[in-house]
Coordinates of C-alpha atoms in Angstrom, one line a residue:
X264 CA 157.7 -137.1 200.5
X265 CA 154.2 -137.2 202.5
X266 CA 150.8 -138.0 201.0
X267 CA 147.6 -138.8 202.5
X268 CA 145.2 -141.6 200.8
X269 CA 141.0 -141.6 200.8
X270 CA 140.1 -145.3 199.4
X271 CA 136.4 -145.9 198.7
X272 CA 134.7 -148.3 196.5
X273 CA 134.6 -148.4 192.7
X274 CA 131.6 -145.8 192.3
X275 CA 132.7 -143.5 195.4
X276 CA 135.3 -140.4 194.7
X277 CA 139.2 -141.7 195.7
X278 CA 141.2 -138.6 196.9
X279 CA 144.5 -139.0 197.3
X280 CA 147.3 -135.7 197.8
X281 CA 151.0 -135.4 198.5
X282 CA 154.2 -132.8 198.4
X283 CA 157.3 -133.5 197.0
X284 CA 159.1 -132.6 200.1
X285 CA 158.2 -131.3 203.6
X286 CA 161.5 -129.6 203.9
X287 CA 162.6 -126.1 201.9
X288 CA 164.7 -123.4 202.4
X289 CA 163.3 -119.7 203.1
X290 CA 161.8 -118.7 199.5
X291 CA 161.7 -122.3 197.6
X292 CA 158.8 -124.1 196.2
X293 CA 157.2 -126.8 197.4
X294 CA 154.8 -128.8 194.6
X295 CA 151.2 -130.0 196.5
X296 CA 149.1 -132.5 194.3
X297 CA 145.5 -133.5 194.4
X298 CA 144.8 -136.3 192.9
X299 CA 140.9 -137.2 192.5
X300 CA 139.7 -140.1 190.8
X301 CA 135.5 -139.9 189.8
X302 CA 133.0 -141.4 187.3
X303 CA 132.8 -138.7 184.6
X304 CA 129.5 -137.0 185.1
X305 CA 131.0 -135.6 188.6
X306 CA 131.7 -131.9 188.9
X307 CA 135.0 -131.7 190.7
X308 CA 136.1 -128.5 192.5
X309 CA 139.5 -127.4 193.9
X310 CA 140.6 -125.3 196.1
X311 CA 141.3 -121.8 194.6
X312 CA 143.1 -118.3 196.1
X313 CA 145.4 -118.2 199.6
X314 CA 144.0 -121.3 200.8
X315 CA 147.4 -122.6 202.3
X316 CA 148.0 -120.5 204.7
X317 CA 150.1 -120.2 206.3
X318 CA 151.6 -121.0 203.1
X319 CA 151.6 -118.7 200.1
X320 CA 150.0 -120.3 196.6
X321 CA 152.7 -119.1 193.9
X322 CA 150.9 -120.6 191.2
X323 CA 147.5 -123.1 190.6
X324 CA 149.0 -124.9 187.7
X325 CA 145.8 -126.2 185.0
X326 CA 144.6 -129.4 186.0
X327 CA 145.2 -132.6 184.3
X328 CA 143.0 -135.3 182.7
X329 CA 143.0 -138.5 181.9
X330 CA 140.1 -140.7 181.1
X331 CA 139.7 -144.8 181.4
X332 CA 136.7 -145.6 180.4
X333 CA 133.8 -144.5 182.8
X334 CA 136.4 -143.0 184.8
X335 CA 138.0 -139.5 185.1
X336 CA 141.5 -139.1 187.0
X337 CA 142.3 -135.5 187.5
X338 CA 145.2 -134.7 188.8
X339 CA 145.7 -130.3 190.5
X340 CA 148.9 -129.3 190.9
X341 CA 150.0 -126.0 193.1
X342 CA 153.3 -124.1 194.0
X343 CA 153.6 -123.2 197.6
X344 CA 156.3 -121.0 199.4
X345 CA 157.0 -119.7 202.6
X346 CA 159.2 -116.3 203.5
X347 CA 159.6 -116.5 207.2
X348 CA 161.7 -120.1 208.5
X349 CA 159.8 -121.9 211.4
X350 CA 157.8 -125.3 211.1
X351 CA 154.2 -124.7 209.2
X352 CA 150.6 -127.0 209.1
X353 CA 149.9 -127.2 205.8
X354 CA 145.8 -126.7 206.4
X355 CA 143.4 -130.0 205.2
X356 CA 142.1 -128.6 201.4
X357 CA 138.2 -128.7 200.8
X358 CA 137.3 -130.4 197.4
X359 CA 134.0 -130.7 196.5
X360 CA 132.5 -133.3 194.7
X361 CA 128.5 -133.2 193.7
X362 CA 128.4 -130.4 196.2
X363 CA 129.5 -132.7 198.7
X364 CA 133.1 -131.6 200.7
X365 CA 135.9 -134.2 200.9
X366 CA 138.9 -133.1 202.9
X367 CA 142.7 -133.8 202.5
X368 CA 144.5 -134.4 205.4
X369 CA 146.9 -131.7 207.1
X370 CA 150.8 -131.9 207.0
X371 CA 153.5 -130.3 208.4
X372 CA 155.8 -128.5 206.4
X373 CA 159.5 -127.2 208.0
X374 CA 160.8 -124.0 206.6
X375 CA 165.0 -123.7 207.5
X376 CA 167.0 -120.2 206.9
X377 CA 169.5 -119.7 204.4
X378 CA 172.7 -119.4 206.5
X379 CA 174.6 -116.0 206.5
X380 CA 178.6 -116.3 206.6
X381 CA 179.0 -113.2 209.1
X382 CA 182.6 -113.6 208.7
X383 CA 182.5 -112.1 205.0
X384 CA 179.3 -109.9 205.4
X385 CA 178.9 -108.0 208.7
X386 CA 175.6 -107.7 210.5
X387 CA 174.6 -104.4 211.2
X388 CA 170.9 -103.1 213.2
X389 CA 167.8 -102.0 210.7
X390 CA 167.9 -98.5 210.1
X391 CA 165.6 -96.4 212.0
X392 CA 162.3 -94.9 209.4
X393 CA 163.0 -91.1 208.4
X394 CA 160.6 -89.0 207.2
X395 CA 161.1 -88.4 203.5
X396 CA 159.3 -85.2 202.0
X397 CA 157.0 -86.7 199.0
X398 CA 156.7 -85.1 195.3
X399 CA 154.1 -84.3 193.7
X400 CA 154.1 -86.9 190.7
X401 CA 151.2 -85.8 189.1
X402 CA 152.6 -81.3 189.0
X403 CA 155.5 -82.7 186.5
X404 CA 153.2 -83.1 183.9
X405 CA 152.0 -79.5 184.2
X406 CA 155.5 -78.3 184.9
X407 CA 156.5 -79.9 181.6
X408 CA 153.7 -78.6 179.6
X409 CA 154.0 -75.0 180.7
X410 CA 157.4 -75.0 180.4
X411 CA 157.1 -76.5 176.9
X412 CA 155.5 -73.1 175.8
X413 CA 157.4 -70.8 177.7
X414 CA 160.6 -72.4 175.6
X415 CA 158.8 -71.7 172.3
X416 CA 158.0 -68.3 173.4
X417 CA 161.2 -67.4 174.4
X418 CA 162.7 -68.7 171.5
X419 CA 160.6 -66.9 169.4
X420 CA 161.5 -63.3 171.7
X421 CA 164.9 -64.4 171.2
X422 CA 165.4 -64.9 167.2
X423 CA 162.6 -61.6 166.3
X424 CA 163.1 -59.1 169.6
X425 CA 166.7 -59.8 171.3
X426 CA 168.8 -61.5 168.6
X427 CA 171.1 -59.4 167.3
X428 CA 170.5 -59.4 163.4
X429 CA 172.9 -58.9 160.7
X430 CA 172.1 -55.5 159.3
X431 CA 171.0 -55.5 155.4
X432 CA 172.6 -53.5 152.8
X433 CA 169.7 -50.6 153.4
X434 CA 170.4 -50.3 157.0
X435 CA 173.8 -49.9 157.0
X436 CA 173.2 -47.1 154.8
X437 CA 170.3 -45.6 157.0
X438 CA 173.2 -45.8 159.8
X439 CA 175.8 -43.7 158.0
X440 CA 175.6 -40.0 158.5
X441 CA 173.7 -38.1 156.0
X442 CA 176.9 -36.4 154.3
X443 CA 178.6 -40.2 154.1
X444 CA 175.1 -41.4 152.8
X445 CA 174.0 -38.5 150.4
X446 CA 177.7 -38.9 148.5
X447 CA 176.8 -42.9 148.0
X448 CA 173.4 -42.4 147.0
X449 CA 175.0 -40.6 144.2
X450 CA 177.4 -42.6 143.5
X451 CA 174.4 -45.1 143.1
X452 CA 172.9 -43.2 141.1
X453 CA 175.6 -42.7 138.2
X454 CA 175.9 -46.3 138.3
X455 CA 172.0 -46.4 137.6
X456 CA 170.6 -47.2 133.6
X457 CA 168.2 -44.3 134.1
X458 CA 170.2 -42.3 131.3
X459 CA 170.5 -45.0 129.3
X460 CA 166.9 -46.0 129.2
X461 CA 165.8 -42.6 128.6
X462 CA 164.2 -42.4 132.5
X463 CA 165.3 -38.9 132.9
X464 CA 162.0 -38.1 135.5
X465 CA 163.1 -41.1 137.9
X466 CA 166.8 -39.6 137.0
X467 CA 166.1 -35.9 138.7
X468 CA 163.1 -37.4 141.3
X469 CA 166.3 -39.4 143.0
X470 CA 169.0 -36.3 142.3
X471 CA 166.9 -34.1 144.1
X472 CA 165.9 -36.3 146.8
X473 CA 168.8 -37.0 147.8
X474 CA 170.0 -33.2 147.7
X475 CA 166.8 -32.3 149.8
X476 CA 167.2 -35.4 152.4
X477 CA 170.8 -34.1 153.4
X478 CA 169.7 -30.5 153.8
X479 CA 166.8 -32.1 155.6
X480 CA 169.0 -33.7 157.9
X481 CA 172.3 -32.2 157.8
X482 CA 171.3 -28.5 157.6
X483 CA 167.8 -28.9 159.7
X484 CA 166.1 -27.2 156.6
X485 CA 163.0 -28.9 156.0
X486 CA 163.4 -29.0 152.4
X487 CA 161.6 -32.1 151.6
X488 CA 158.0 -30.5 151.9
X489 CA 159.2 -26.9 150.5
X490 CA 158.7 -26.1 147.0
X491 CA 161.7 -24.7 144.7
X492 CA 161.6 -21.4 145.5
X493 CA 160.2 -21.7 149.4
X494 CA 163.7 -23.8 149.1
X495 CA 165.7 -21.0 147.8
X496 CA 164.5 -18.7 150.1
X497 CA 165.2 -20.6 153.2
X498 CA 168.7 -21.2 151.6
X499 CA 169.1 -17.4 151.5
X500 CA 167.6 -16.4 155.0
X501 CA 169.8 -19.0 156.4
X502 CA 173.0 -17.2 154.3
X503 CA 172.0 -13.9 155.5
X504 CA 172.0 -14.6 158.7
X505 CA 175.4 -15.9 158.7
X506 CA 174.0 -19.8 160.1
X507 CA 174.9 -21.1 156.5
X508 CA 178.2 -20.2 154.5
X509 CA 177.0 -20.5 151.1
X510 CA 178.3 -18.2 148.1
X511 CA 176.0 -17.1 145.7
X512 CA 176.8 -19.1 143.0
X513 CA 176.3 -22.0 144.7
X514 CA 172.6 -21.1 145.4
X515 CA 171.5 -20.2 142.2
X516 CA 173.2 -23.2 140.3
X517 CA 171.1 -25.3 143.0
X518 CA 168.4 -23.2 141.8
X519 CA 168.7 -23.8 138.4
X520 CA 168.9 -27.6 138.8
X521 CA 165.8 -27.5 141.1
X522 CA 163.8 -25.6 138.2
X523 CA 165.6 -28.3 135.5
X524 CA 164.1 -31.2 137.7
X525 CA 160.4 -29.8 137.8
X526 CA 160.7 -29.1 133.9
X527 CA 161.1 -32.8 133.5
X528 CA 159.0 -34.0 136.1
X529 CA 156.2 -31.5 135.3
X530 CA 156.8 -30.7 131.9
X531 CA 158.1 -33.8 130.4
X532 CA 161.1 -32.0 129.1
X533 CA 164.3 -33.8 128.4
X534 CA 167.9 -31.8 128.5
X535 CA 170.7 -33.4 127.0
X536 CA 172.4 -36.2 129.1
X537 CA 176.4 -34.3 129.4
X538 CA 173.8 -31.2 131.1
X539 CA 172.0 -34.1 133.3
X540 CA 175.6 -35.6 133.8
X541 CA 176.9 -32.0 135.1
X542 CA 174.1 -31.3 137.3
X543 CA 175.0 -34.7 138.9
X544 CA 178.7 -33.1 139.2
X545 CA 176.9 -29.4 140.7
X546 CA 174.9 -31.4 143.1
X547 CA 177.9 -33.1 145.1
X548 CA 179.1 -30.0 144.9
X549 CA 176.4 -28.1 146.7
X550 CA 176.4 -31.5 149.5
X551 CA 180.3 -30.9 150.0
X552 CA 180.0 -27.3 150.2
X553 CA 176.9 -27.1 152.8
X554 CA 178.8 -29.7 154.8
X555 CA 181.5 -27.5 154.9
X556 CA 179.3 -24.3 155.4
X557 CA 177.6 -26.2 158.2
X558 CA 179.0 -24.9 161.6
X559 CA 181.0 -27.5 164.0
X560 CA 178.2 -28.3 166.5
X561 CA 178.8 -26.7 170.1
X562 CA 179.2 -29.2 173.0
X563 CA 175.7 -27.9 174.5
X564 CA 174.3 -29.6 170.8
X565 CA 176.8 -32.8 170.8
X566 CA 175.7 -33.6 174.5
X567 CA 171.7 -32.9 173.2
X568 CA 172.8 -35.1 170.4
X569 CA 174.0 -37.6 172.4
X570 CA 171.2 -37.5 175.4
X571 CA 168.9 -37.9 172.2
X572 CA 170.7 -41.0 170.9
X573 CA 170.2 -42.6 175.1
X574 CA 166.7 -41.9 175.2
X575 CA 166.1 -43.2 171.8
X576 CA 168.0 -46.2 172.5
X577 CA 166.0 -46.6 175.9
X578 CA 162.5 -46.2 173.8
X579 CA 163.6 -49.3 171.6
X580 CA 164.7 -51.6 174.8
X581 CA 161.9 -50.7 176.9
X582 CA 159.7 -51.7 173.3
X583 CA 161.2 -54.6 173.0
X584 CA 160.8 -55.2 176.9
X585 CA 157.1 -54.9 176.6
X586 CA 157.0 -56.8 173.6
X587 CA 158.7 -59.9 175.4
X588 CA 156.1 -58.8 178.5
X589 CA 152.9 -58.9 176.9
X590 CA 154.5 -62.3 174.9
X591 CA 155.4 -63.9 178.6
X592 CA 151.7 -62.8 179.9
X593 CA 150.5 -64.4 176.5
X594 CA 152.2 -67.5 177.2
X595 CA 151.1 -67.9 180.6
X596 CA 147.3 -67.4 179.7
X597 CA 147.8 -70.1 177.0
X598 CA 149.7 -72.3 179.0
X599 CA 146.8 -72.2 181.7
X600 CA 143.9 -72.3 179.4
X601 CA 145.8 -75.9 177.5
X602 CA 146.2 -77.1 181.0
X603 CA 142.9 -76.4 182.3
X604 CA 140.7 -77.8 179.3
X605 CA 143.6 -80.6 179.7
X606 CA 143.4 -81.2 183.3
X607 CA 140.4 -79.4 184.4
X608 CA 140.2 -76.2 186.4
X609 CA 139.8 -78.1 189.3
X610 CA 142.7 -80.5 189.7
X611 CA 145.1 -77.4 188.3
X612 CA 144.0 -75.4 191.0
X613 CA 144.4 -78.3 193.8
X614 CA 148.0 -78.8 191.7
X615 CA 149.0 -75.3 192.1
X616 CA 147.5 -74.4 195.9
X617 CA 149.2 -78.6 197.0
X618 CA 146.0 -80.0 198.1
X619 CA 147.2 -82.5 200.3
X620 CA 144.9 -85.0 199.4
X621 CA 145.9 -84.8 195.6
X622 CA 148.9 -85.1 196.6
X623 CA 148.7 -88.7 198.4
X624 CA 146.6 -89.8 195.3
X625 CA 149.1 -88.7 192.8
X626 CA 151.8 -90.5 195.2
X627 CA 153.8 -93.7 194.2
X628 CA 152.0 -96.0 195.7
X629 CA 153.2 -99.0 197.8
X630 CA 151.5 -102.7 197.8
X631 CA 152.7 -104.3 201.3
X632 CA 151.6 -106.7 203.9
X633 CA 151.1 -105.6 207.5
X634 CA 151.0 -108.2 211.0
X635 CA 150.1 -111.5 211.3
X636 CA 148.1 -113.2 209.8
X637 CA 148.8 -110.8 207.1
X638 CA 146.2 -107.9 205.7
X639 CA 147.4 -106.6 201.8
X640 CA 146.8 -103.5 200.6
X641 CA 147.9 -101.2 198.1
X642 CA 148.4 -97.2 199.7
X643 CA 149.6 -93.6 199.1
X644 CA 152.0 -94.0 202.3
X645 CA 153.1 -97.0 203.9
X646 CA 151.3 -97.4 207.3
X647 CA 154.0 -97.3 210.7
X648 CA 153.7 -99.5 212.9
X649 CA 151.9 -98.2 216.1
X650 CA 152.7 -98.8 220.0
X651 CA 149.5 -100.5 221.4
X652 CA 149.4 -101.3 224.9
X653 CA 146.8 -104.4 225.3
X654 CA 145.1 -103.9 228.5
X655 CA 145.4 -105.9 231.5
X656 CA 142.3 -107.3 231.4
X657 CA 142.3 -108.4 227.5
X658 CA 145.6 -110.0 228.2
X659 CA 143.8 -113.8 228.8
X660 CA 142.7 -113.5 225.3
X661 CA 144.9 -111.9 223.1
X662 CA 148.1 -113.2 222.2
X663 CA 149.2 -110.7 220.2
X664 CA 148.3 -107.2 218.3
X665 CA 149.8 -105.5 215.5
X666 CA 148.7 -102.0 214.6
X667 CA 149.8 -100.3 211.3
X668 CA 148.0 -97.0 210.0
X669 CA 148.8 -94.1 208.0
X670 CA 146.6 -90.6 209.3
X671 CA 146.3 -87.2 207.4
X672 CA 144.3 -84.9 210.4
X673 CA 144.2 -82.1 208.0
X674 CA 141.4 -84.2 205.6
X675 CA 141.2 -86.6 208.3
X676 CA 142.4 -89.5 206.2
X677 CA 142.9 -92.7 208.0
X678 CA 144.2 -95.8 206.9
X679 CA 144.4 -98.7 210.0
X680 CA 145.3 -102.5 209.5
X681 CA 145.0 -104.3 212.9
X682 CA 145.7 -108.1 212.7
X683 CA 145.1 -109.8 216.6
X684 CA 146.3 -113.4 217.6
X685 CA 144.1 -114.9 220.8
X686 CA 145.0 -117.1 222.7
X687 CA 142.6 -119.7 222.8
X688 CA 141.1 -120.6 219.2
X689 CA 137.5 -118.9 219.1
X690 CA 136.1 -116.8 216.6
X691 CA 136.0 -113.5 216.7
X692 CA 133.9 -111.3 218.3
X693 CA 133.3 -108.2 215.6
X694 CA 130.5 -106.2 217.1
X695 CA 132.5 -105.2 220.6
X696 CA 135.7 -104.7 218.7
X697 CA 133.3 -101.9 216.1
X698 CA 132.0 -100.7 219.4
X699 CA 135.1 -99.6 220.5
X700 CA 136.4 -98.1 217.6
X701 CA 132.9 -96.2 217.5
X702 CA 133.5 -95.1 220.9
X703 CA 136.7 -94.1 220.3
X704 CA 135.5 -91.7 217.8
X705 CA 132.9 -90.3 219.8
X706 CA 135.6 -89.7 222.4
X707 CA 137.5 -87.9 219.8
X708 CA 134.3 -85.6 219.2
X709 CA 132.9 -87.4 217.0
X710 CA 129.0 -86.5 216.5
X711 CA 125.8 -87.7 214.8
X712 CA 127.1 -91.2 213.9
X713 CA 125.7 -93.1 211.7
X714 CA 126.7 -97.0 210.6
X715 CA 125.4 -99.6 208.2
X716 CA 126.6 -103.2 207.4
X717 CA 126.9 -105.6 204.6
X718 CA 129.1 -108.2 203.3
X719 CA 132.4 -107.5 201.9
X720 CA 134.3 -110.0 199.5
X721 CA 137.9 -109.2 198.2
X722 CA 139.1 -110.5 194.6
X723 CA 140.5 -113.5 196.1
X724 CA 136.8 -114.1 197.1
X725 CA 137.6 -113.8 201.0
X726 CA 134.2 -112.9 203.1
X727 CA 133.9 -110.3 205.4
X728 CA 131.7 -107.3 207.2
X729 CA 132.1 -104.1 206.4
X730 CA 130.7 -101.5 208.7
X731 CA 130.7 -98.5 207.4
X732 CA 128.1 -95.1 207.6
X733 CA 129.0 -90.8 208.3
X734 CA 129.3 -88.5 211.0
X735 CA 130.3 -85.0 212.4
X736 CA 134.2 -85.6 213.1
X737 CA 136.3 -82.9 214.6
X738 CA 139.0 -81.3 213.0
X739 CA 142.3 -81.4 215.1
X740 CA 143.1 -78.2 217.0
X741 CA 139.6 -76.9 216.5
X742 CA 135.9 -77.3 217.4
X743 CA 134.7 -76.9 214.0
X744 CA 132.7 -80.3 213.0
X745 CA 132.9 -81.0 209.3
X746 CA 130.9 -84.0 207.6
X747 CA 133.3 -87.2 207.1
X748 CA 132.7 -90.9 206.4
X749 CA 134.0 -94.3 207.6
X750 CA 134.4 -97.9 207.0
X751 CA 135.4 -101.0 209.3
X752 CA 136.3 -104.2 207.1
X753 CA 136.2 -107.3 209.6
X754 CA 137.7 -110.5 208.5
X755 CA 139.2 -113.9 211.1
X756 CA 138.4 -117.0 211.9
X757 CA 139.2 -119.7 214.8
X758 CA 141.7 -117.8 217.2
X759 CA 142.3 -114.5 214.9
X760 CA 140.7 -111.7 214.1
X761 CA 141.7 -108.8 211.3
X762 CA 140.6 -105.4 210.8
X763 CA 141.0 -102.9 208.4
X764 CA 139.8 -99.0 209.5
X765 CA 139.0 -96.3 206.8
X766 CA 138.2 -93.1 207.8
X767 CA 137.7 -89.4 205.0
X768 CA 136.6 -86.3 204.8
X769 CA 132.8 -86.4 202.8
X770 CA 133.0 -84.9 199.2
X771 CA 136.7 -84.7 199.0
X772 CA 137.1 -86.6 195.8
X773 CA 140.5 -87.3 195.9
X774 CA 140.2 -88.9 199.2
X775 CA 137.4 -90.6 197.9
X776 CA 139.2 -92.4 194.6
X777 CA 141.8 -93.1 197.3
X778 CA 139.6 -94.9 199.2
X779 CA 138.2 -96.4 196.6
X780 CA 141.7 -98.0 195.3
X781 CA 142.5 -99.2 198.4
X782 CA 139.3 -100.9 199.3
X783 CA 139.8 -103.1 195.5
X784 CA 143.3 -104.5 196.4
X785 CA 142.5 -105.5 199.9
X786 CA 143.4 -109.1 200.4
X787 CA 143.6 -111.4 203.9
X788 CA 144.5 -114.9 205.2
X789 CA 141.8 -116.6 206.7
X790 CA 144.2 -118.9 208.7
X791 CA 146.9 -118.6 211.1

């Protein structure tokens, strides 16, 4: 266990802090505790956010108080870990008392690996990064909604256009043919109460109609509009001219019946039922005996018949085609109009034409640290590490430089994290490393540059500058100039500096709410 010890007389502040160990394994915590002893009317502060480095905090535990008489003894109490094995300086922590700063003193804290039996579990080398094509995380919800109402439509086509329904008891009659349908329409009608209840006008409407729907059909005599005797004398024309082989009788007992059924449907008057019964009986007889006067059909007329039936059966598919057509075209228009006022007109048509900035926003994003000491940020891709050659001359006074970035040239999005190590602990000099990176852009074509500074402070409450302002930038591949925007975020101390480089297209709004996002989970160490 190591601890350091402040003594000072009754009415001064006595500091004291220690660990419970200065040795852990790769991962494990260590426990580092303050221990401040004051009159209580002091205002005590602690330490707060990554100010261990290069130790992580895991957690600032609430501090605890106990009171003897004028005095206070508080007692902070934080979880440390380390992820990398090597031997660490646990930085002196600032604690201020009154506004004033005492200091704890520094300690050295050795981090070992957790050994690897090779001999079960083979080593092999880290895989090399592949390129892995990205999805579109925010189109599923679309897809899904879309595809939600083209189901319902085509269910709907389905059960009302395409299903085959079971045919009801008046269709299968409308199917027979009209000799097979006129002889069961009358045997429907004798099992009918019309008799009975004294409905002798609905008796001889349905006798006749069904007489004059089989000529109708059968015979292709338009009886149905003809009056009785225009009926007759198609009847007879038809006999004459040897098309029908009817005897006379036959005729004029139709005739008769015809002239019975206007009497009581004109007239009012009411024959006996056994002569309603028997013109029932004469009326199958005149349907079996046109049938049989009817001539067989000629195979000219069956193939007519049957090229009839084709086309007809081709007018109902291609109805039912453009039925389930003009549905579909419905369905899309009300798919696009609930997505539109859903999403907005906007981001569907980004969705739909794969705007490639959408499409980095609507990414998974990644949270990850990058060199050392580390920068952390959240992004749409993670950032590759880049090959930079330090030149010749810079090589007295940098140690080392890691580069990490992420670029888009079609919106010319940029994302850059650049941590750099010197070799001799001095601060940092921001304005010549900015001046390079503007220069670099003006060697890039870069026009009409124009930059701005202010402070920048990260949630943790880190300080840094942020250089930021607009230009002309170049587009890749072409000399067009387009308007675009940047940022620098500077941040180091005594022999480090880090630097993070943000770089999009102006008034691309995706590329602006990724920028945005990025810039609000930025966090840094401020010691190496």
């Amino acid at each position: 266990m190591g601890y350091t010890f402040h003594g000072f007389a009754q009415d001064t502040p006595a500091i004291q802090s220690e660990v419970d160990t200065t040795f852990i394994k790769i991962g494990d915590q260590l426990k580092f505790k303050i221990t401040v002893e004051v009159d209580s009317t002091d205002m005590v502060i602690f330490p707060e956010g990554q100010t261990f480095s290069p130790l992580e905090t895991v957690e600032a535990f609430a501090t605890d108080t106990t009171r003897k008489k004028d005095r206070i003894t508080l007692l902070k109490t934080y979880a440390l870990t380390q992820f990398d094995s090597g031997s660490y300086k646990l930085p002196a922590q600032r604690i201020e008392i009154n506004g004033k700063g005492y200091f704890t003193d520094s300690l050295r804290i050795n981090v070992a690996t957790v050994p690897v039996d090779t001999t079960v579990q083979k080593m092999y080398d880290i895989k090399p990064l592949i390129q892995v094509e990205k999805i579109n995380s925010g189109w599923w919800k679309v897809l899904i909604i879309v595809l939600g109402i083209l189901a319902v439509v085509a269910g709907l086509l389905y059960w009302f256009v395409f299903r085959p329904k079971p045919l009801t008891e008046e269709e299968k009659v409308a199917q027979l043919p009209p000799y097979d349908r006129a002889l069961l329409e009358l045997k429907k009608l004798d099992n009918s109460k019309y008799l009975i209840q004294d409905e002798y006008k609905q008796y001889y409407s349905e006798l006749t109609d069904i007489v004059r729907s089989y000529l109708d059909e059968d015979a292709n005599i338009s009886a149905l509009e003809s009056t009785t005797d225009e009926l007759i004398d198609k009847l007879e024309m038809l006999k004459d001219a040897g098309e029908l082989e009817l005897d006379k009788d036959t005729i004029n007992q139709f005739k008769n019946i015809l002239k019975t059924a206007d009497l009581v449907k004109f007239a009012k008057s009411k024959p006996p039922t056994n002569i309603a019964l028997q013109d029932r009986k004469i009326v199958e007889q005149i349907v079996v005996k046109t049938h049989e006067a009817i001539p067989e059909p000629t195979l000219e007329e069956l193939m007519a018949q049957e090229a009839f039936k084709e086309e007809l059966a081709k007018k109902r598919q291609k109805k039912k085609w453009m039925i389930a057509g003009g549905a579909a075209i419905g369905a899309v228009v009300i798919s696009a109009i609930v997505v539109i006022n859903y999403f907005g007109a906007a981001q569907v048509w980004d969705t739909v034409t794969g705007n490639p900035t959408k499409a980095l926003l609507d990414n998974e994003w990644v949270a990850s640290s990058y060199g050392y000491p580390p920068i952390s940020m959240e992004t749409p891709e993670v950032l590759v590490r880049q090959k930079v050659e330090i030149p010749a001359e810079a090589k007295a006074n940098i140690k080392e430089l890691q580069s990490f970035m992420f670029n888009d040239e079609k919106s010319l999005l940029t994302i850059a994290a650049t941590s750099t190590t010197f070799t001799q602990p001095a601060e940092p000099e921001f304005e010549k490393t900015i001046e390079q990176l503007l220069k670099s852009f003006e060697a890039k074509g870069a026009k009409n540059i124009i930059t701005k500074q202010e402070e920048f402070v990260t949630i943790s409450g880190v300080k840094g500058m942020k250089t930021y302002g607009s230009g002309k930038f170049k587009i890749p591949d072409s000399e067009e100039l387009v308007k675009a925007n940047y940022a620098i975020l500077s941040f180091g101390g005594k022999g480090f500096q880090q630097q993070v480089l943000l770089t999009w297209q102006d008034e691309d709004t995706y590329a602006e709410e990724i920028i945005n996002r990025v810039l609000s989970t930025i966090e840094v160490k401020t010691e190496v």
